[in-house]
PDB file of C-alpha atoms in Angstrom:
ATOM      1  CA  UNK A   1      17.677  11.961  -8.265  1.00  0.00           C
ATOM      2  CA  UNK A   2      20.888   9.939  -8.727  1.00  0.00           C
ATOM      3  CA  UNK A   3      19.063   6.788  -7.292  1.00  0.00           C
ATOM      4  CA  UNK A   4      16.700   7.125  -9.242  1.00  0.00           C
ATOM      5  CA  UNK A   5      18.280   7.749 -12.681  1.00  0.00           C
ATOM      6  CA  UNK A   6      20.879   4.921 -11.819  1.00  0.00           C
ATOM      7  CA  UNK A   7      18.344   2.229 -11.357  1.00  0.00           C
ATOM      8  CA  UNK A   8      16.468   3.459 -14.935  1.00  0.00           C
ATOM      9  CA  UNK A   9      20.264   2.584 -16.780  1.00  0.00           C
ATOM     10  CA  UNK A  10      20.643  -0.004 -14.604  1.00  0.00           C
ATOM     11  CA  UNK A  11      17.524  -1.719 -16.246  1.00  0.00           C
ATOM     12  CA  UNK A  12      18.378  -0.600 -19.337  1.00  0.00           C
ATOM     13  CA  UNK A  13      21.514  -2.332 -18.945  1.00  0.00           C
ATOM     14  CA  UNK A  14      24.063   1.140 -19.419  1.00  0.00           C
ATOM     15  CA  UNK A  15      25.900   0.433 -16.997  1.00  0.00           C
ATOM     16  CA  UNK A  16      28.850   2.770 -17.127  1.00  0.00           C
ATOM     17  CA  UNK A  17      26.247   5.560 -17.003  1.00  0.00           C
ATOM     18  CA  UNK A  18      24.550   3.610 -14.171  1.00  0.00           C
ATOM     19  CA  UNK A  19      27.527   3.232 -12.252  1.00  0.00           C
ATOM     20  CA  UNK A  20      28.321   6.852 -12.113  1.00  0.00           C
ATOM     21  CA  UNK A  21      24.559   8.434 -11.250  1.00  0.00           C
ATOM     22  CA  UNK A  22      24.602   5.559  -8.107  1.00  0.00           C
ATOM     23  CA  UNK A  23      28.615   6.650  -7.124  1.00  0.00           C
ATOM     24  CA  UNK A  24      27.339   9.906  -7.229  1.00  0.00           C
ATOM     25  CA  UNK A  25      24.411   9.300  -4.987  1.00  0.00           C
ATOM     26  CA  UNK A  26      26.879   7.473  -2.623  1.00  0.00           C
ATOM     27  CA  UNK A  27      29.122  10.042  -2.196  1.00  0.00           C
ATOM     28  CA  UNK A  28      26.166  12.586  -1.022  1.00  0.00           C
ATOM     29  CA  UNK A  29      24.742  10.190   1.312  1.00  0.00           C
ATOM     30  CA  UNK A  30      28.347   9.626   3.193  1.00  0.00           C
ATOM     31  CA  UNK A  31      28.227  13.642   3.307  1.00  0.00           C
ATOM     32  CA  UNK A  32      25.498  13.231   5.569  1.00  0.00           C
ATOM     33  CA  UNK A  33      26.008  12.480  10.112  1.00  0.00           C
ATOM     34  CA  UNK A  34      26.460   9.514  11.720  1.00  0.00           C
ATOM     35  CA  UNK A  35      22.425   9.620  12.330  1.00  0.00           C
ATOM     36  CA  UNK A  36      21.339  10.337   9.566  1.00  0.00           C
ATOM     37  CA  UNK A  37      18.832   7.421   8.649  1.00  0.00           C
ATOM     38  CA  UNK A  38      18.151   8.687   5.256  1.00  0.00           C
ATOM     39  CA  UNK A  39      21.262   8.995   4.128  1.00  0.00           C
ATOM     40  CA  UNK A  40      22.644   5.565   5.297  1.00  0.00           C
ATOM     41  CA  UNK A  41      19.331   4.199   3.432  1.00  0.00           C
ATOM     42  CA  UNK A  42      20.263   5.910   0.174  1.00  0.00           C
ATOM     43  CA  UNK A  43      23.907   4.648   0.833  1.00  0.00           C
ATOM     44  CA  UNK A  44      22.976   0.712   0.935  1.00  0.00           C
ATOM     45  CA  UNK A  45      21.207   1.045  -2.381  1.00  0.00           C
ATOM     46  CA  UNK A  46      23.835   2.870  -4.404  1.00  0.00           C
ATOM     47  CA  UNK A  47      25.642   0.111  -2.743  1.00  0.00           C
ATOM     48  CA  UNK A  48      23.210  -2.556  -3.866  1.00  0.00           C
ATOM     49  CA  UNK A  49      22.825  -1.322  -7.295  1.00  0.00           C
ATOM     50  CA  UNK A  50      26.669  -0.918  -7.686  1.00  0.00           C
ATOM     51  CA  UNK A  51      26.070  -4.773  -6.751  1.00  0.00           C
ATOM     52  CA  UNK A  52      24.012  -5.605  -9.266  1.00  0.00           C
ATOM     53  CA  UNK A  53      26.213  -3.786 -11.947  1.00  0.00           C
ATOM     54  CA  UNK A  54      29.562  -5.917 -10.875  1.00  0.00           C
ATOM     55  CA  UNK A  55      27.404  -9.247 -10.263  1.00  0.00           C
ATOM     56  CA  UNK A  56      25.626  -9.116 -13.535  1.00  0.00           C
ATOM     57  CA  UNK A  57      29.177  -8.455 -15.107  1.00  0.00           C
ATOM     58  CA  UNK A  58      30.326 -11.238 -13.380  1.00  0.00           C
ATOM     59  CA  UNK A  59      32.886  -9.141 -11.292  1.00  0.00           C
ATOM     60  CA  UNK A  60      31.561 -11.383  -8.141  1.00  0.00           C
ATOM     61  CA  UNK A  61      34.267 -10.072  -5.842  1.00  0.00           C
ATOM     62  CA  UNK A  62      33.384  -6.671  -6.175  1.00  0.00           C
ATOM     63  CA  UNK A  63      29.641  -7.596  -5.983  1.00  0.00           C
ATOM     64  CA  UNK A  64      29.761  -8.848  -2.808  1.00  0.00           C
ATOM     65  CA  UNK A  65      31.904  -6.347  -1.443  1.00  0.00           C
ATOM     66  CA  UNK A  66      29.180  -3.939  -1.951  1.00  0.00           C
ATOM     67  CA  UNK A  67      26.264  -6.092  -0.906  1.00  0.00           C
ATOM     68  CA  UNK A  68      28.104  -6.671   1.925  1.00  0.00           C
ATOM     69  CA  UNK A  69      28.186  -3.174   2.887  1.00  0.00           C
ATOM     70  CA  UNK A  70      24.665  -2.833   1.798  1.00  0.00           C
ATOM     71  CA  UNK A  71      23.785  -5.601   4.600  1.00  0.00           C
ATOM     72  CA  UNK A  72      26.126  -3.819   7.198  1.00  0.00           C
ATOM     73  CA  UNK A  73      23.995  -0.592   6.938  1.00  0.00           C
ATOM     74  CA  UNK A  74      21.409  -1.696   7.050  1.00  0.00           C
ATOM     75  CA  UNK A  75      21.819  -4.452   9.716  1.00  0.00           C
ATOM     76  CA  UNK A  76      22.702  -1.031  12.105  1.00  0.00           C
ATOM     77  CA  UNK A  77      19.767   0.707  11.491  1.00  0.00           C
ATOM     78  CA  UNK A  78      17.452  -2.378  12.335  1.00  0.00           C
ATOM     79  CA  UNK A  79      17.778  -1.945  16.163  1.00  0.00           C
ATOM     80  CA  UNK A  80      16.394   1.573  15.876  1.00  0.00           C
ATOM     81  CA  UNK A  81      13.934   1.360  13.456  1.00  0.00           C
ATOM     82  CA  UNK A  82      10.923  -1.101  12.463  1.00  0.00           C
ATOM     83  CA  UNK A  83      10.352   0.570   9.353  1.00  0.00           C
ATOM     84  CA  UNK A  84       9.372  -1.922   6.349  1.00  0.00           C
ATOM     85  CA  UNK A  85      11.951  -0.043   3.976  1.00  0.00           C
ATOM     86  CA  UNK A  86      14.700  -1.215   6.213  1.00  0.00           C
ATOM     87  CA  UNK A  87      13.788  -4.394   6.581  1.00  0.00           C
ATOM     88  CA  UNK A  88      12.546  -5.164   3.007  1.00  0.00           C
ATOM     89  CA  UNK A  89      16.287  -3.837   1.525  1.00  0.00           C
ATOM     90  CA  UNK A  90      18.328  -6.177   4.370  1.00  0.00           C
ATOM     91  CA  UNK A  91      16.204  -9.003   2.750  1.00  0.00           C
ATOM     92  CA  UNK A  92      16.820  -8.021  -0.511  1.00  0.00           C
ATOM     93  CA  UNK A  93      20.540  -7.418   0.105  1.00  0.00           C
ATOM     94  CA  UNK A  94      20.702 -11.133   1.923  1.00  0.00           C
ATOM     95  CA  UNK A  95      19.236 -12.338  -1.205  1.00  0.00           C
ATOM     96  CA  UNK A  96      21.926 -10.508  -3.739  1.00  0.00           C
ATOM     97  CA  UNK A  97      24.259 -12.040  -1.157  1.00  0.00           C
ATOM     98  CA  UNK A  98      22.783 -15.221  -1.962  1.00  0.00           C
ATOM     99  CA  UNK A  99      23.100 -14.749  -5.626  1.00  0.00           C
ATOM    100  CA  UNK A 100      26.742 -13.943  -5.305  1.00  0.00           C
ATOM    101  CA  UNK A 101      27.477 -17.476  -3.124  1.00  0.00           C
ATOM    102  CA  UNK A 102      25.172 -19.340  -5.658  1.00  0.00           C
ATOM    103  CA  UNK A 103      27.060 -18.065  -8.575  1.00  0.00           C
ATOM    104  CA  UNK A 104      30.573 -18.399  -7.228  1.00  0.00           C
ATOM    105  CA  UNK A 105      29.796 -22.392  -6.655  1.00  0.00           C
ATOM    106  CA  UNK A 106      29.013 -22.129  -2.160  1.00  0.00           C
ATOM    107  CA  UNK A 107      25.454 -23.477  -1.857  1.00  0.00           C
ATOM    108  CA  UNK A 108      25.738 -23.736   1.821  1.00  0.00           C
ATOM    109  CA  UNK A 109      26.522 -20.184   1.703  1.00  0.00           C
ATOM    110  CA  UNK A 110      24.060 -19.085  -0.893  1.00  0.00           C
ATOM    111  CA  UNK A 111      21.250 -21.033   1.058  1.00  0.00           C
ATOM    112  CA  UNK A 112      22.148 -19.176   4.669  1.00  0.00           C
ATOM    113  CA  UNK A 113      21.790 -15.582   2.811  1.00  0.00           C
ATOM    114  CA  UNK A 114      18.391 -16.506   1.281  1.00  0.00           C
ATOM    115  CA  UNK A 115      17.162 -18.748   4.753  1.00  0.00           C
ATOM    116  CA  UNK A 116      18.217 -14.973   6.319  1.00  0.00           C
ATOM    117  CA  UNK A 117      16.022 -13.091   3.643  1.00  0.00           C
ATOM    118  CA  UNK A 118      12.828 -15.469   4.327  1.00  0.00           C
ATOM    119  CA  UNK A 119      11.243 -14.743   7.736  1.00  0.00           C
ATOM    120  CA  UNK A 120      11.874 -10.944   7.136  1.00  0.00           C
ATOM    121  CA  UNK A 121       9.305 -11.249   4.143  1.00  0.00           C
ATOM    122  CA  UNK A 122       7.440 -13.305   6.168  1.00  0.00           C
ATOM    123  CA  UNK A 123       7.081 -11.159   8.927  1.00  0.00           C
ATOM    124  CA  UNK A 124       6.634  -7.846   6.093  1.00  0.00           C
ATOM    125  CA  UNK A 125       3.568 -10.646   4.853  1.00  0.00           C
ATOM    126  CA  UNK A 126       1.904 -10.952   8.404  1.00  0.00           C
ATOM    127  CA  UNK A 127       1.681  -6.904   8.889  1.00  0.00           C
ATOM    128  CA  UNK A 128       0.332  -6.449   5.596  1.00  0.00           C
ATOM    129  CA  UNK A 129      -0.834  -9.636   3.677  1.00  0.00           C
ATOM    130  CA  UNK A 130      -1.233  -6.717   0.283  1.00  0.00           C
ATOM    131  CA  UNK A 131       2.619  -6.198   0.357  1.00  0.00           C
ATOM    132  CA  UNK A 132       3.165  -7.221  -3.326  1.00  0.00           C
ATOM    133  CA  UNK A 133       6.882  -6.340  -2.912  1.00  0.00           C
ATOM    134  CA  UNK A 134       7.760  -8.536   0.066  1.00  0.00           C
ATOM    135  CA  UNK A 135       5.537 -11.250  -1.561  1.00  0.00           C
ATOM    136  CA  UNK A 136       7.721 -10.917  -4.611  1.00  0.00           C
ATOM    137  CA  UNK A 137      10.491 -10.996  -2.395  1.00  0.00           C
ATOM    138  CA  UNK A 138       9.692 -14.170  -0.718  1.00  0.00           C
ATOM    139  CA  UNK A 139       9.046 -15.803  -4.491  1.00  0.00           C
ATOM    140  CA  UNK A 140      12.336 -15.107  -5.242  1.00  0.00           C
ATOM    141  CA  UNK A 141      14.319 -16.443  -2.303  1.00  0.00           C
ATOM    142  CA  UNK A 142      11.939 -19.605  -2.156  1.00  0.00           C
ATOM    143  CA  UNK A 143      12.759 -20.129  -6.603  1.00  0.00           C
ATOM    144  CA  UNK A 144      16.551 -19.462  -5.767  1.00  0.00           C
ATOM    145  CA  UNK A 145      16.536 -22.041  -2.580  1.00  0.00           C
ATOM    146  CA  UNK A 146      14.761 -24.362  -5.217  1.00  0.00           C
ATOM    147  CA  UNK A 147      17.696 -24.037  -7.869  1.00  0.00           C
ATOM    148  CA  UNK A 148      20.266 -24.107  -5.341  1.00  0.00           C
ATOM    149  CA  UNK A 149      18.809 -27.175  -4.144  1.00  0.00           C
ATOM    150  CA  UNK A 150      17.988 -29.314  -7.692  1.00  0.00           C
ATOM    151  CA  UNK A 151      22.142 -28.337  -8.439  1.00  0.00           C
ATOM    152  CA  UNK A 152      22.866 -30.245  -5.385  1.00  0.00           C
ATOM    153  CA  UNK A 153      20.626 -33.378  -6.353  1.00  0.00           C
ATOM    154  CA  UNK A 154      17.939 -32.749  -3.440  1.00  0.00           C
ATOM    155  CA  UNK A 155      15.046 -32.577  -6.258  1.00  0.00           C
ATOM    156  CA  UNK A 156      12.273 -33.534  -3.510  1.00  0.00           C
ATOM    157  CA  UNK A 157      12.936 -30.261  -1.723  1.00  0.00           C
ATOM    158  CA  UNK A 158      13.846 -28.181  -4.970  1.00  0.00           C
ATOM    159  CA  UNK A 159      10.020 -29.254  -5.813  1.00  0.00           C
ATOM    160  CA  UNK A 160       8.838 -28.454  -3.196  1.00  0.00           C
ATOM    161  CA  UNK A 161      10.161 -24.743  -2.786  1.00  0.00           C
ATOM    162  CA  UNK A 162       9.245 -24.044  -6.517  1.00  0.00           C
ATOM    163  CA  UNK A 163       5.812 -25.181  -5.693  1.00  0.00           C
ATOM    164  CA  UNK A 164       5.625 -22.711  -2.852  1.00  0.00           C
ATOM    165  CA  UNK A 165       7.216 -19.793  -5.135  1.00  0.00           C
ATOM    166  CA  UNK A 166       4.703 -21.068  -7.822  1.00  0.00           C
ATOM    167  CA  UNK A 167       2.368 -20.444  -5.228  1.00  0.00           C
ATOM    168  CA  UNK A 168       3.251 -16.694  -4.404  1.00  0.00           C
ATOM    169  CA  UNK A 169       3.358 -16.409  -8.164  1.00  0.00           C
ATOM    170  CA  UNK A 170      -0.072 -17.172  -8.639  1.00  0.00           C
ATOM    171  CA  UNK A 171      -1.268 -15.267  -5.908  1.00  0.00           C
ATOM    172  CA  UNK A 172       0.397 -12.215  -7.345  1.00  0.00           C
ATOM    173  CA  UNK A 173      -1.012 -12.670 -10.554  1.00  0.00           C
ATOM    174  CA  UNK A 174      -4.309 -12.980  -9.221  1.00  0.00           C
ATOM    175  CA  UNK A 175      -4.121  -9.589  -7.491  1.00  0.00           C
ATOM    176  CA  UNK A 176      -2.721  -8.205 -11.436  1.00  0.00           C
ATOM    177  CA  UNK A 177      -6.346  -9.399 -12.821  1.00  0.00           C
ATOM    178  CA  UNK A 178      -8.375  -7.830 -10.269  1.00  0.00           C
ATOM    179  CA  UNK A 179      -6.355  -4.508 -10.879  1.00  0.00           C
ATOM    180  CA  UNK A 180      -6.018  -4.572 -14.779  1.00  0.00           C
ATOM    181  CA  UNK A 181     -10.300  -4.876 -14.370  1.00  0.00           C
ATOM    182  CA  UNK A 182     -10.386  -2.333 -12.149  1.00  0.00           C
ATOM    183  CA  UNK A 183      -8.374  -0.186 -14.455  1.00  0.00           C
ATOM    184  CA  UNK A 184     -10.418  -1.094 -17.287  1.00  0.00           C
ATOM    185  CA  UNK A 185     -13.745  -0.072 -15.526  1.00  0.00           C
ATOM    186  CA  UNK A 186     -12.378   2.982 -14.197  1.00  0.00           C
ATOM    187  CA  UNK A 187     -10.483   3.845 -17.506  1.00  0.00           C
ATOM    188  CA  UNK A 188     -13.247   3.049 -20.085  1.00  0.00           C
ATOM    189  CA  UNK A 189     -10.646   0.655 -21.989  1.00  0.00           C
ATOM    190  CA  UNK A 190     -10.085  -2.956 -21.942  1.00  0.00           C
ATOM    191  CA  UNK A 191      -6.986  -4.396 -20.422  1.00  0.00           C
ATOM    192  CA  UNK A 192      -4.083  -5.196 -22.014  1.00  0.00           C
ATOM    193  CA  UNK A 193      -3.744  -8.889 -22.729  1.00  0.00           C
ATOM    194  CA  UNK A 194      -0.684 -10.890 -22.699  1.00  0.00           C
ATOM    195  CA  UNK A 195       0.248 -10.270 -18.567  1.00  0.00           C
ATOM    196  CA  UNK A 196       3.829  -9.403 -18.417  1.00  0.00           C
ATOM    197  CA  UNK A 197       3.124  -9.339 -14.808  1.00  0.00           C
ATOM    198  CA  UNK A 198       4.678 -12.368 -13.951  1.00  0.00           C
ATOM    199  CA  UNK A 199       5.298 -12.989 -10.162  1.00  0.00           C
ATOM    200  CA  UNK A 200       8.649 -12.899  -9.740  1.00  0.00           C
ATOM    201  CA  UNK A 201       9.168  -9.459 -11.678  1.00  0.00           C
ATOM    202  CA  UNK A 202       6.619  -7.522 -10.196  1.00  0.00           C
ATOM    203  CA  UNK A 203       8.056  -5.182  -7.337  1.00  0.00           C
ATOM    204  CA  UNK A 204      11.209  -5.112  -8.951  1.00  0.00           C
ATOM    205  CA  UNK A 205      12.906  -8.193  -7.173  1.00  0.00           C
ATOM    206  CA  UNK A 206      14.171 -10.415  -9.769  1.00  0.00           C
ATOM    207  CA  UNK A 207      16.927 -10.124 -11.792  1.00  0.00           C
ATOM    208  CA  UNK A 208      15.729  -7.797 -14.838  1.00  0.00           C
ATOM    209  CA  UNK A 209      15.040  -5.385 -11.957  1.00  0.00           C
ATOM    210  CA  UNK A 210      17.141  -3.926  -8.748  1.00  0.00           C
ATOM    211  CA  UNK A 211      16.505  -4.848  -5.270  1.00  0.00           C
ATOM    212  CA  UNK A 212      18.142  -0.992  -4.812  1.00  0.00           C
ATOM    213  CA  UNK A 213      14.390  -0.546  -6.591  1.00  0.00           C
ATOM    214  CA  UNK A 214      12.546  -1.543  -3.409  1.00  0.00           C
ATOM    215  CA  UNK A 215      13.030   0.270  -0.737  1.00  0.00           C
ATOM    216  CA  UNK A 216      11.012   3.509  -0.755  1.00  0.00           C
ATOM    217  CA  UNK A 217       7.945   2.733  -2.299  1.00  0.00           C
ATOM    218  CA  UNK A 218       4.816   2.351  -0.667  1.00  0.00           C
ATOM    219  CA  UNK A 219       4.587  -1.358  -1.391  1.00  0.00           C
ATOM    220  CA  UNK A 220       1.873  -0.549  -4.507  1.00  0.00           C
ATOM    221  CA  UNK A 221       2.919  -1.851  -7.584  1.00  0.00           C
ATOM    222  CA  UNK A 222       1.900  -0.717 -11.132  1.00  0.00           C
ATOM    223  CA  UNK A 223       2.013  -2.159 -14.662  1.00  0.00           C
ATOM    224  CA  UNK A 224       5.332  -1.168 -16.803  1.00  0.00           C
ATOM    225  CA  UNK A 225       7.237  -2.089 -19.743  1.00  0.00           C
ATOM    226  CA  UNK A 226      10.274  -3.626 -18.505  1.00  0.00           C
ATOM    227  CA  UNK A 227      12.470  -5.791 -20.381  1.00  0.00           C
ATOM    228  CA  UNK A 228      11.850  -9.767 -20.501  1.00  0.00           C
ATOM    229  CA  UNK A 229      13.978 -11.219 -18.179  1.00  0.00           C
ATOM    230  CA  UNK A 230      13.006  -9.896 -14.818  1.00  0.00           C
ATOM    231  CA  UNK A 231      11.071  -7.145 -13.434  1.00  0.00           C
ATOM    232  CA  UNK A 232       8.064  -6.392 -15.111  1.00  0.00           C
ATOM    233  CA  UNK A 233       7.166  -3.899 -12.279  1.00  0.00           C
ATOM    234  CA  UNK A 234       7.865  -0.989 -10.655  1.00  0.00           C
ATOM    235  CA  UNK A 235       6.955   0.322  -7.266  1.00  0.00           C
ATOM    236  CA  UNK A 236       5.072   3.499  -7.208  1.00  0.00           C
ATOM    237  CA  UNK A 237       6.716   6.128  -5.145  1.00  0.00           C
ATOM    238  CA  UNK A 238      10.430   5.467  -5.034  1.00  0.00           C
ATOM    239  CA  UNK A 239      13.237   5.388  -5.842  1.00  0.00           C
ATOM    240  CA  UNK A 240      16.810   4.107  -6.994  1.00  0.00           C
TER     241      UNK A 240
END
């Protein structure tokens, strides 16, 4: 409950109260054993929601420190556990970590974290080509590889990686039409015009939304009203 209240201020931008609901949810999940799966889970989002607080209030020291404890987690439960909510909130943390290095002027460092995040989408893709949330994923690292790569001059490869984002993008919104018809059939009503679907918010991986956001849900996304500015999804089922 925590989680999931923290990541509703979080988009609303309240952070104080966001803060507290995901310290809160961190401090039960370090109450749990060594073993406990679940609760090390729930620990690496508080941690990567605390992240997004500090980083988007450019405290970048303290962001990292937590994304970095978000990746150790979760890093440790990898060996023992295939499941796609681990490995979709490592890639997600790898890209936060990414976002930190970008922002604090280390490219090389920035492009390693989201290089890291990549084939873990990829391989999230290849079990199930319908993940919308991994695909989302993988738009965002291959936009923020672009941007690190036009500030460093290389505009030939920054092209190139926004074309493959566009790419994801499209496909995305493609999927967005067929379900907004499908709704409309089913619903007796006409869809809503004016998309606010926009790849790289749906799933809740870009900026406007948490990465904390990903990690339960079943990988279904539905339409929401989030702000402008990044995630214009949510994931059904979840939680932070």
């Amino acid at each position: 409950v925590h989680q999931n209240l923290g990541q509703v201020l979080l988009e609303q931008q309240r952070y104080a109260e966001a803060a507290r609901h995901f310290e809160k949810s961190l401090s039960a999940a370090g109450q749990g054993s060594a073993g406990d799966v679940t609760g090390q889970m729930s620990a690496s989002l508080a941690r990567i929601g605390l992240g997004r607080i500090a980083r988007d209030q450019n405290r970048l020291e303290e962001a990292e420190a937590h994304f970095s404890a978000a990746v150790r987690t979760l890093e440790k439960l990898i060996p023992g556990s295939r499941d796609h909510r681990v490995l979709l909130n490592l890639a997600i943390a790898y890209s936060r970590m990414g976002d930190v290095s970008r922002l604090r002027g280390k490219p090389v460092a920035a492009l390693n974290f989201y290089s890291r995040a990549l084939p873990i989408t990829d391989e999230l893709i290849a079990v199930d080509s319908r993940n919308a949330v991994a695909m989302s994923a993988r738009a965002e690292c291959l936009s923020r590889i672009a941007l690190v790569e036009e500030g460093r001059g290389n505009f030939g490869v920054a092209l190139k990686h926004y074309r493959d984002a566009l790419g994801v993008d499209e496909q995305l919104a493609q999927r967005d039409a067929v379900a907004d018809v499908a709704r409309a059939g089913s619903c007796g009503v006409l869809p809503d015009g004016g998309g606010g679907w926009g790849a790289r918010g749906v799933g809740c991986v870009g900026d406007g939304a948490g990465a904390a956001g990903l990690c339960h849900g079943t990988g279904e996304v539905r339409r929401s009203e989030s702000a402008a500015g990044g995630g214009c999804g949510t994931i059904r089922g979840e939680p932070v």
